[in-house]
Amino acid sequence: MGREIDKIVDILNFYKTLGFKELPESFIQSLFRQNSGDLLPSQDEYNSENNKTFIDVLNEEIRNCEKCPLSSSRKNAVCGEGSIKAKLMFVGEAPGVDEDIQGRPFVGEAGKLLTSLIEKMGFSRKEVYVTNSVKCHPPMNRDPFESEISACFDYLKREIEIVYPQVIMSLGKVATYALMGMHGKLKDLHISKLRGKLFFYEQIPVIPTFHPAYLLRNKKDKWLTWEDAQEALRRLR
Ligand code: URA
Ligand code: SF4
């Protein structure tokens, strides 16, 4: 460790002698590539630290957001939850009553069903990332308005950029609509027409499937959801 630092100090002095005021990018890259034990973070650790900061900043913004009228009726804005290094991301619609009270996504009955799907797929909730298209609870559990989905979309976009999962499963019409950017087409979409089809959001495959709240009412469609889950697993590298 001590010798590694001496080596780096030598190199830094060398650059200083040459009159450099900043370090060349190639030198910084080479530090990351060197197997320098716990001396420096690896590129992965470095990215992951940065992403943790980005997600903390984003979540703070969400908790204080007043960009749409849902801010005045919510109890808590509900941020995404899980691993920022998740390979698999689930995008729901909007927080329900339980989520609004607890300030956490998918903790009610639909959430229990989603958790059991995640576990059947071989993951824990901590290993995947679970979030919503709209971060605040719409009163009376109504569908979010298009204006609310648009106002909130930037947060989902940034979450996806930070986590950059290998596969996204969109749960129900609203999430699928939001990710497809189908402005003005919400009424025309039905999830049963969309599931089984794949599309891409920023080159990430998106697999539309039924919302767990729908599955609580239509148990037979659980089989189709399981088929969609298999497709998601096949696409994970
Ligand atoms: N339904 C959703 O779409 N999201 C939640 O967080 C809970 C229920
Ligand atoms: Fe902000 Fe989204 Fe909540 Fe509207 S729903 S107040 S845009 S966080």
PDB file of C-alpha atoms and ligand atoms in Angstrom:
ATOM      1  CA  MET A   1       0.000   0.000   0.000  1.00  0.00           C
ATOM      2  CA  GLY A   2       2.746   2.454   1.062  1.00  0.00           C
ATOM      3  CA  ARG A   3       4.790   1.619  -2.039  1.00  0.00           C
ATOM      4  CA  GLU A   4       1.759   2.079  -4.287  1.00  0.00           C
ATOM      5  CA  ILE A   5       1.277   5.595  -2.889  1.00  0.00           C
ATOM      6  CA  ASP A   6       4.997   6.386  -3.399  1.00  0.00           C
ATOM      7  CA  LYS A   7       4.645   5.271  -7.001  1.00  0.00           C
ATOM      8  CA  ILE A   8       1.617   7.502  -7.555  1.00  0.00           C
ATOM      9  CA  VAL A   9       3.338  10.471  -5.859  1.00  0.00           C
ATOM     10  CA  ASP A  10       6.325   9.969  -8.204  1.00  0.00           C
ATOM     11  CA  ILE A  11       4.050  10.019 -11.230  1.00  0.00           C
ATOM     12  CA  LEU A  12       2.194  13.097  -9.966  1.00  0.00           C
ATOM     13  CA  ASN A  13       5.516  14.906  -9.434  1.00  0.00           C
ATOM     14  CA  PHE A  14       6.526  13.914 -12.936  1.00  0.00           C
ATOM     15  CA  TYR A  15       3.387  15.482 -14.398  1.00  0.00           C
ATOM     16  CA  LYS A  16       3.931  18.588 -12.248  1.00  0.00           C
ATOM     17  CA  THR A  17       7.481  18.959 -13.566  1.00  0.00           C
ATOM     18  CA  LEU A  18       6.131  18.786 -17.080  1.00  0.00           C
ATOM     19  CA  GLY A  19       3.879  21.720 -16.233  1.00  0.00           C
ATOM     20  CA  PHE A  20       0.534  19.866 -16.188  1.00  0.00           C
ATOM     21  CA  LYS A  21      -2.162  21.623 -14.124  1.00  0.00           C
ATOM     22  CA  GLU A  22      -4.656  18.791 -14.608  1.00  0.00           C
ATOM     23  CA  LEU A  23      -4.100  15.073 -14.872  1.00  0.00           C
ATOM     24  CA  PRO A  24      -4.549  13.509 -18.308  1.00  0.00           C
ATOM     25  CA  GLU A  25      -7.691  11.366 -18.583  1.00  0.00           C
ATOM     26  CA  SER A  26      -5.525   8.388 -19.662  1.00  0.00           C
ATOM     27  CA  PHE A  27      -3.640   8.546 -16.355  1.00  0.00           C
ATOM     28  CA  ILE A  28      -6.876   8.556 -14.319  1.00  0.00           C
ATOM     29  CA  GLN A  29      -8.168   5.607 -16.350  1.00  0.00           C
ATOM     30  CA  SER A  30      -4.934   3.716 -15.767  1.00  0.00           C
ATOM     31  CA  LEU A  31      -5.286   4.232 -12.004  1.00  0.00           C
ATOM     32  CA  PHE A  32      -8.683   2.566 -12.147  1.00  0.00           C
ATOM     33  CA  ARG A  33      -7.285  -0.290 -14.218  1.00  0.00           C
ATOM     34  CA  GLN A  34      -4.361  -0.923 -11.896  1.00  0.00           C
ATOM     35  CA  ASN A  35      -4.924  -3.602  -9.367  1.00  0.00           C
ATOM     36  CA  SER A  36      -4.252  -1.270  -6.477  1.00  0.00           C
ATOM     37  CA  GLY A  37      -6.138  -3.174  -3.768  1.00  0.00           C
ATOM     38  CA  ASP A  38      -8.139  -0.864  -1.535  1.00  0.00           C
ATOM     39  CA  LEU A  39      -6.037   2.132  -2.529  1.00  0.00           C
ATOM     40  CA  LEU A  40      -8.485   3.382  -5.137  1.00  0.00           C
ATOM     41  CA  PRO A  41     -12.045   2.466  -5.996  1.00  0.00           C
ATOM     42  CA  SER A  42     -12.530   0.312  -9.087  1.00  0.00           C
ATOM     43  CA  GLN A  43     -14.423   1.922 -11.984  1.00  0.00           C
ATOM     44  CA  ASP A  44     -17.488  -0.078 -10.892  1.00  0.00           C
ATOM     45  CA  GLU A  45     -17.263   1.093  -7.303  1.00  0.00           C
ATOM     46  CA  TYR A  46     -16.689   4.638  -8.520  1.00  0.00           C
ATOM     47  CA  ASN A  47     -19.798   4.538 -10.729  1.00  0.00           C
ATOM     48  CA  SER A  48     -21.850   2.928  -8.023  1.00  0.00           C
ATOM     49  CA  GLU A  49     -20.866   5.632  -5.479  1.00  0.00           C
ATOM     50  CA  ASN A  50     -21.791   8.334  -8.006  1.00  0.00           C
ATOM     51  CA  ASN A  51     -25.092   6.651  -8.792  1.00  0.00           C
ATOM     52  CA  LYS A  52     -25.909   6.448  -5.097  1.00  0.00           C
ATOM     53  CA  THR A  53     -25.423  10.203  -4.868  1.00  0.00           C
ATOM     54  CA  PHE A  54     -27.522  10.772  -8.011  1.00  0.00           C
ATOM     55  CA  ILE A  55     -30.375   8.641  -6.674  1.00  0.00           C
ATOM     56  CA  ASP A  56     -30.244  10.386  -3.271  1.00  0.00           C
ATOM     57  CA  VAL A  57     -30.452  13.783  -4.961  1.00  0.00           C
ATOM     58  CA  LEU A  58     -33.278  12.576  -7.214  1.00  0.00           C
ATOM     59  CA  ASN A  59     -35.257  11.109  -4.305  1.00  0.00           C
ATOM     60  CA  GLU A  60     -34.907  14.333  -2.324  1.00  0.00           C
ATOM     61  CA  GLU A  61     -36.305  16.221  -5.322  1.00  0.00           C
ATOM     62  CA  ILE A  62     -39.226  13.801  -5.577  1.00  0.00           C
ATOM     63  CA  ARG A  63     -40.041  14.093  -1.860  1.00  0.00           C
ATOM     64  CA  ASN A  64     -40.224  17.901  -2.190  1.00  0.00           C
ATOM     65  CA  CYS A  65     -41.837  18.000  -5.637  1.00  0.00           C
ATOM     66  CA  GLU A  66     -44.826  20.248  -6.293  1.00  0.00           C
ATOM     67  CA  LYS A  67     -44.824  20.002 -10.090  1.00  0.00           C
ATOM     68  CA  CYS A  68     -48.396  18.750 -10.303  1.00  0.00           C
ATOM     69  CA  PRO A  69     -51.595  19.028  -8.200  1.00  0.00           C
ATOM     70  CA  LEU A  70     -51.128  15.527  -6.713  1.00  0.00           C
ATOM     71  CA  SER A  71     -48.579  17.164  -4.388  1.00  0.00           C
ATOM     72  CA  SER A  72     -51.375  18.840  -2.438  1.00  0.00           C
ATOM     73  CA  SER A  73     -53.361  15.659  -1.716  1.00  0.00           C
ATOM     74  CA  ARG A  74     -50.528  13.160  -1.123  1.00  0.00           C
ATOM     75  CA  LYS A  75     -49.326  12.164   2.330  1.00  0.00           C
ATOM     76  CA  ASN A  76     -45.927  11.025   1.023  1.00  0.00           C
ATOM     77  CA  ALA A  77     -44.306  11.078  -2.391  1.00  0.00           C
ATOM     78  CA  VAL A  78     -43.155   7.522  -3.090  1.00  0.00           C
ATOM     79  CA  CYS A  79     -39.640   7.082  -4.490  1.00  0.00           C
ATOM     80  CA  GLY A  80     -38.351   3.952  -6.212  1.00  0.00           C
ATOM     81  CA  GLU A  81     -36.724   1.293  -4.087  1.00  0.00           C
ATOM     82  CA  GLY A  82     -34.196  -1.523  -4.489  1.00  0.00           C
ATOM     83  CA  SER A  83     -30.712  -1.958  -5.861  1.00  0.00           C
ATOM     84  CA  ILE A  84     -29.277   0.854  -7.974  1.00  0.00           C
ATOM     85  CA  LYS A  85     -27.305  -1.891  -9.740  1.00  0.00           C
ATOM     86  CA  ALA A  86     -30.427  -3.955 -10.471  1.00  0.00           C
ATOM     87  CA  LYS A  87     -30.565  -5.888 -13.755  1.00  0.00           C
ATOM     88  CA  LEU A  88     -34.326  -5.983 -13.592  1.00  0.00           C
ATOM     89  CA  MET A  89     -36.662  -3.031 -13.028  1.00  0.00           C
ATOM     90  CA  PHE A  90     -40.417  -3.028 -12.443  1.00  0.00           C
ATOM     91  CA  VAL A  91     -42.420   0.081 -13.272  1.00  0.00           C
ATOM     92  CA  GLY A  92     -45.931   0.385 -11.825  1.00  0.00           C
ATOM     93  CA  GLU A  93     -48.629   3.004 -12.139  1.00  0.00           C
ATOM     94  CA  ALA A  94     -48.956   5.216  -9.062  1.00  0.00           C
ATOM     95  CA  PRO A  95     -48.889   4.685  -5.290  1.00  0.00           C
ATOM     96  CA  GLY A  96     -52.075   3.351  -3.713  1.00  0.00           C
ATOM     97  CA  VAL A  97     -53.427   4.205  -0.243  1.00  0.00           C
ATOM     98  CA  ASP A  98     -50.973   1.946   1.627  1.00  0.00           C
ATOM     99  CA  GLU A  99     -48.010   3.275  -0.341  1.00  0.00           C
ATOM    100  CA  ASP A 100     -49.120   6.869   0.286  1.00  0.00           C
ATOM    101  CA  ILE A 101     -49.226   6.230   4.040  1.00  0.00           C
ATOM    102  CA  GLN A 102     -45.933   4.329   4.233  1.00  0.00           C
ATOM    103  CA  GLY A 103     -44.054   6.290   1.560  1.00  0.00           C
ATOM    104  CA  ARG A 104     -42.833   3.052  -0.064  1.00  0.00           C
ATOM    105  CA  PRO A 105     -43.764   1.474  -3.420  1.00  0.00           C
ATOM    106  CA  PHE A 106     -45.822  -1.719  -3.702  1.00  0.00           C
ATOM    107  CA  VAL A 107     -46.377  -2.476  -0.023  1.00  0.00           C
ATOM    108  CA  GLY A 108     -50.145  -3.204  -0.165  1.00  0.00           C
ATOM    109  CA  GLU A 109     -51.993  -6.252  -1.534  1.00  0.00           C
ATOM    110  CA  ALA A 110     -50.811  -5.686  -5.124  1.00  0.00           C
ATOM    111  CA  GLY A 111     -47.323  -5.240  -3.730  1.00  0.00           C
ATOM    112  CA  LYS A 112     -47.467  -8.642  -2.020  1.00  0.00           C
ATOM    113  CA  LEU A 113     -48.342 -10.237  -5.338  1.00  0.00           C
ATOM    114  CA  LEU A 114     -45.523  -8.383  -7.093  1.00  0.00           C
ATOM    115  CA  THR A 115     -43.084  -9.484  -4.366  1.00  0.00           C
ATOM    116  CA  SER A 116     -44.103 -13.114  -4.840  1.00  0.00           C
ATOM    117  CA  LEU A 117     -43.566 -12.788  -8.624  1.00  0.00           C
ATOM    118  CA  ILE A 118     -40.105 -11.273  -8.014  1.00  0.00           C
ATOM    119  CA  GLU A 119     -39.249 -14.124  -5.648  1.00  0.00           C
ATOM    120  CA  LYS A 120     -40.531 -16.763  -8.068  1.00  0.00           C
ATOM    121  CA  MET A 121     -38.196 -15.219 -10.636  1.00  0.00           C
ATOM    122  CA  GLY A 122     -35.325 -15.921  -8.246  1.00  0.00           C
ATOM    123  CA  PHE A 123     -34.729 -12.446  -6.821  1.00  0.00           C
ATOM    124  CA  SER A 124     -35.393 -10.603  -3.599  1.00  0.00           C
ATOM    125  CA  ARG A 125     -37.007  -7.153  -3.569  1.00  0.00           C
ATOM    126  CA  LYS A 126     -33.598  -5.725  -2.600  1.00  0.00           C
ATOM    127  CA  GLU A 127     -31.958  -7.109  -5.747  1.00  0.00           C
ATOM    128  CA  VAL A 128     -34.376  -5.574  -8.255  1.00  0.00           C
ATOM    129  CA  TYR A 129     -35.614  -1.981  -8.604  1.00  0.00           C
ATOM    130  CA  VAL A 130     -39.295  -1.203  -8.126  1.00  0.00           C
ATOM    131  CA  THR A 131     -40.785   2.169  -8.990  1.00  0.00           C
ATOM    132  CA  ASN A 132     -43.863   3.944 -10.365  1.00  0.00           C
ATOM    133  CA  SER A 133     -44.658   6.139 -13.359  1.00  0.00           C
ATOM    134  CA  VAL A 134     -46.281   8.705 -11.062  1.00  0.00           C
ATOM    135  CA  LYS A 135     -44.784   9.187  -7.598  1.00  0.00           C
ATOM    136  CA  CYS A 136     -47.830  10.571  -5.738  1.00  0.00           C
ATOM    137  CA  HIS A 137     -51.125   8.869  -4.921  1.00  0.00           C
ATOM    138  CA  PRO A 138     -54.075  10.027  -7.069  1.00  0.00           C
ATOM    139  CA  PRO A 139     -57.134  10.661  -4.850  1.00  0.00           C
ATOM    140  CA  MET A 140     -59.789   7.908  -4.790  1.00  0.00           C
ATOM    141  CA  ASN A 141     -57.309   5.623  -6.577  1.00  0.00           C
ATOM    142  CA  ARG A 142     -58.305   7.124  -9.930  1.00  0.00           C
ATOM    143  CA  ASP A 143     -55.995   6.656 -12.943  1.00  0.00           C
ATOM    144  CA  PRO A 144     -53.381   9.389 -13.110  1.00  0.00           C
ATOM    145  CA  PHE A 145     -54.146  12.083 -15.675  1.00  0.00           C
ATOM    146  CA  GLU A 146     -51.992  12.398 -18.718  1.00  0.00           C
ATOM    147  CA  SER A 147     -50.737  15.785 -17.455  1.00  0.00           C
ATOM    148  CA  GLU A 148     -49.611  14.120 -14.192  1.00  0.00           C
ATOM    149  CA  ILE A 149     -47.817  11.318 -16.043  1.00  0.00           C
ATOM    150  CA  SER A 150     -46.009  13.902 -18.185  1.00  0.00           C
ATOM    151  CA  ALA A 151     -45.127  16.100 -15.211  1.00  0.00           C
ATOM    152  CA  CYS A 152     -43.646  13.123 -13.372  1.00  0.00           C
ATOM    153  CA  PHE A 153     -41.945  11.389 -16.304  1.00  0.00           C
ATOM    154  CA  ASP A 154     -38.585  13.095 -15.863  1.00  0.00           C
ATOM    155  CA  TYR A 155     -38.132  11.296 -12.516  1.00  0.00           C
ATOM    156  CA  LEU A 156     -38.722   7.879 -14.068  1.00  0.00           C
ATOM    157  CA  LYS A 157     -36.401   8.766 -16.935  1.00  0.00           C
ATOM    158  CA  ARG A 158     -33.628   9.684 -14.494  1.00  0.00           C
ATOM    159  CA  GLU A 159     -34.149   6.556 -12.399  1.00  0.00           C
ATOM    160  CA  ILE A 160     -33.769   4.440 -15.526  1.00  0.00           C
ATOM    161  CA  GLU A 161     -30.622   6.344 -16.526  1.00  0.00           C
ATOM    162  CA  ILE A 162     -29.065   5.781 -13.096  1.00  0.00           C
ATOM    163  CA  VAL A 163     -29.974   2.104 -12.639  1.00  0.00           C
ATOM    164  CA  TYR A 164     -29.747   1.285 -16.360  1.00  0.00           C
ATOM    165  CA  PRO A 165     -31.288  -2.174 -15.971  1.00  0.00           C
ATOM    166  CA  GLN A 166     -30.958  -4.923 -18.584  1.00  0.00           C
ATOM    167  CA  VAL A 167     -34.722  -5.458 -18.678  1.00  0.00           C
ATOM    168  CA  ILE A 168     -37.786  -3.456 -17.605  1.00  0.00           C
ATOM    169  CA  MET A 169     -41.167  -5.024 -16.893  1.00  0.00           C
ATOM    170  CA  SER A 170     -43.924  -2.416 -17.251  1.00  0.00           C
ATOM    171  CA  LEU A 171     -46.904  -3.252 -15.067  1.00  0.00           C
ATOM    172  CA  GLY A 172     -50.179  -2.284 -16.708  1.00  0.00           C
ATOM    173  CA  LYS A 173     -51.373   0.325 -19.140  1.00  0.00           C
ATOM    174  CA  VAL A 174     -50.115   3.521 -17.514  1.00  0.00           C
ATOM    175  CA  ALA A 175     -46.498   2.366 -17.095  1.00  0.00           C
ATOM    176  CA  THR A 176     -46.438   0.922 -20.596  1.00  0.00           C
ATOM    177  CA  TYR A 177     -47.951   4.099 -22.031  1.00  0.00           C
ATOM    178  CA  ALA A 178     -45.444   6.282 -20.175  1.00  0.00           C
ATOM    179  CA  LEU A 179     -42.443   4.288 -21.416  1.00  0.00           C
ATOM    180  CA  MET A 180     -43.735   4.123 -24.970  1.00  0.00           C
ATOM    181  CA  GLY A 181     -44.197   7.888 -25.009  1.00  0.00           C
ATOM    182  CA  MET A 182     -47.696   7.353 -26.396  1.00  0.00           C
ATOM    183  CA  HIS A 183     -49.010  10.806 -25.628  1.00  0.00           C
ATOM    184  CA  GLY A 184     -52.706  11.170 -26.127  1.00  0.00           C
ATOM    185  CA  LYS A 185     -53.215   7.471 -26.791  1.00  0.00           C
ATOM    186  CA  LEU A 186     -53.913   6.283 -23.250  1.00  0.00           C
ATOM    187  CA  LYS A 187     -57.572   5.585 -23.891  1.00  0.00           C
ATOM    188  CA  ASP A 188     -56.811   3.477 -26.957  1.00  0.00           C
ATOM    189  CA  LEU A 189     -54.450   1.133 -25.193  1.00  0.00           C
ATOM    190  CA  HIS A 190     -55.421  -2.065 -23.511  1.00  0.00           C
ATOM    191  CA  ILE A 191     -52.767  -4.030 -21.708  1.00  0.00           C
ATOM    192  CA  SER A 192     -54.045  -7.350 -23.054  1.00  0.00           C
ATOM    193  CA  LYS A 193     -53.217  -6.037 -26.563  1.00  0.00           C
ATOM    194  CA  LEU A 194     -49.767  -4.907 -25.496  1.00  0.00           C
ATOM    195  CA  ARG A 195     -48.530  -7.823 -23.448  1.00  0.00           C
ATOM    196  CA  GLY A 196     -46.603 -10.438 -25.344  1.00  0.00           C
ATOM    197  CA  LYS A 197     -45.084  -7.630 -27.409  1.00  0.00           C
ATOM    198  CA  LEU A 198     -41.700  -6.197 -26.703  1.00  0.00           C
ATOM    199  CA  PHE A 199     -40.487  -2.643 -27.227  1.00  0.00           C
ATOM    200  CA  PHE A 200     -37.388  -0.696 -26.311  1.00  0.00           C
ATOM    201  CA  TYR A 201     -36.890   2.324 -24.111  1.00  0.00           C
ATOM    202  CA  GLU A 202     -33.425   3.846 -24.621  1.00  0.00           C
ATOM    203  CA  GLN A 203     -32.316   0.464 -26.001  1.00  0.00           C
ATOM    204  CA  ILE A 204     -33.522  -1.359 -22.893  1.00  0.00           C
ATOM    205  CA  PRO A 205     -36.054  -4.108 -23.666  1.00  0.00           C
ATOM    206  CA  VAL A 206     -39.417  -3.369 -22.040  1.00  0.00           C
ATOM    207  CA  ILE A 207     -41.797  -6.254 -21.414  1.00  0.00           C
ATOM    208  CA  PRO A 208     -45.369  -5.084 -20.821  1.00  0.00           C
ATOM    209  CA  THR A 209     -47.430  -7.239 -18.518  1.00  0.00           C
ATOM    210  CA  PHE A 210     -50.547  -7.081 -16.362  1.00  0.00           C
ATOM    211  CA  HIS A 211     -50.633  -4.876 -13.277  1.00  0.00           C
ATOM    212  CA  PRO A 212     -50.675  -6.977 -10.067  1.00  0.00           C
ATOM    213  CA  ALA A 213     -53.869  -5.190  -8.928  1.00  0.00           C
ATOM    214  CA  TYR A 214     -55.564  -6.489 -12.108  1.00  0.00           C
ATOM    215  CA  LEU A 215     -54.226  -9.984 -11.376  1.00  0.00           C
ATOM    216  CA  LEU A 216     -55.830  -9.894  -7.922  1.00  0.00           C
ATOM    217  CA  ARG A 217     -59.163  -9.580  -9.764  1.00  0.00           C
ATOM    218  CA  ASN A 218     -58.306 -11.823 -12.750  1.00  0.00           C
ATOM    219  CA  LYS A 219     -56.378 -14.720 -11.294  1.00  0.00           C
ATOM    220  CA  LYS A 220     -56.330 -16.767 -14.491  1.00  0.00           C
ATOM    221  CA  ASP A 221     -54.112 -14.188 -16.199  1.00  0.00           C
ATOM    222  CA  LYS A 222     -51.338 -14.965 -13.732  1.00  0.00           C
ATOM    223  CA  TRP A 223     -50.191 -17.609 -16.200  1.00  0.00           C
ATOM    224  CA  LEU A 224     -49.685 -15.000 -18.909  1.00  0.00           C
ATOM    225  CA  THR A 225     -47.750 -12.832 -16.456  1.00  0.00           C
ATOM    226  CA  TRP A 226     -45.548 -15.815 -15.687  1.00  0.00           C
ATOM    227  CA  GLU A 227     -44.873 -16.212 -19.428  1.00  0.00           C
ATOM    228  CA  ASP A 228     -43.848 -12.533 -19.550  1.00  0.00           C
ATOM    229  CA  ALA A 229     -41.609 -13.079 -16.539  1.00  0.00           C
ATOM    230  CA  GLN A 230     -39.924 -16.013 -18.331  1.00  0.00           C
ATOM    231  CA  GLU A 231     -39.254 -13.752 -21.303  1.00  0.00           C
ATOM    232  CA  ALA A 232     -37.690 -11.178 -18.944  1.00  0.00           C
ATOM    233  CA  LEU A 233     -35.452 -13.873 -17.422  1.00  0.00           C
ATOM    234  CA  ARG A 234     -34.369 -15.065 -20.875  1.00  0.00           C
ATOM    235  CA  ARG A 235     -33.306 -11.520 -21.706  1.00  0.00           C
ATOM    236  CA  LEU A 236     -31.161 -11.073 -18.598  1.00  0.00           C
ATOM    237  CA  ARG A 237     -27.585 -11.716 -19.560  1.00  0.00           C
TER     238      ARG A 237
HETATM  239  N1  URA B   1     -49.970   0.057  -7.563  1.00  0.00           N
HETATM  240  C1  URA B   1     -48.977   0.681  -8.225  1.00  0.00           C
HETATM  241  O1  URA B   1     -49.015   0.851  -9.432  1.00  0.00           O
HETATM  242  N2  URA B   1     -47.929   1.099  -7.532  1.00  0.00           N
HETATM  243  C2  URA B   1     -47.804   0.920  -6.222  1.00  0.00           C
HETATM  244  O2  URA B   1     -46.779   1.326  -5.667  1.00  0.00           O
HETATM  245  C3  URA B   1     -48.849   0.252  -5.552  1.00  0.00           C
HETATM  246  C4  URA B   1     -49.917  -0.166  -6.241  1.00  0.00           C
HETATM  247 FE1  SF4 B   2     -44.200  15.805  -8.499  1.00  0.00          FE
HETATM  248 FE2  SF4 B   2     -44.726  13.488  -9.667  1.00  0.00          FE
HETATM  249 FE3  SF4 B   2     -45.761  14.021  -7.285  1.00  0.00          FE
HETATM  250 FE4  SF4 B   2     -46.658  15.307  -9.411  1.00  0.00          FE
HETATM  251  S1  SF4 B   2     -46.825  13.117  -9.033  1.00  0.00           S
HETATM  252  S2  SF4 B   2     -46.119  16.220  -7.437  1.00  0.00           S
HETATM  253  S3  SF4 B   2     -44.795  15.497 -10.633  1.00  0.00           S
HETATM  254  S4  SF4 B   2     -43.595  13.773  -7.770  1.00  0.00           S
END
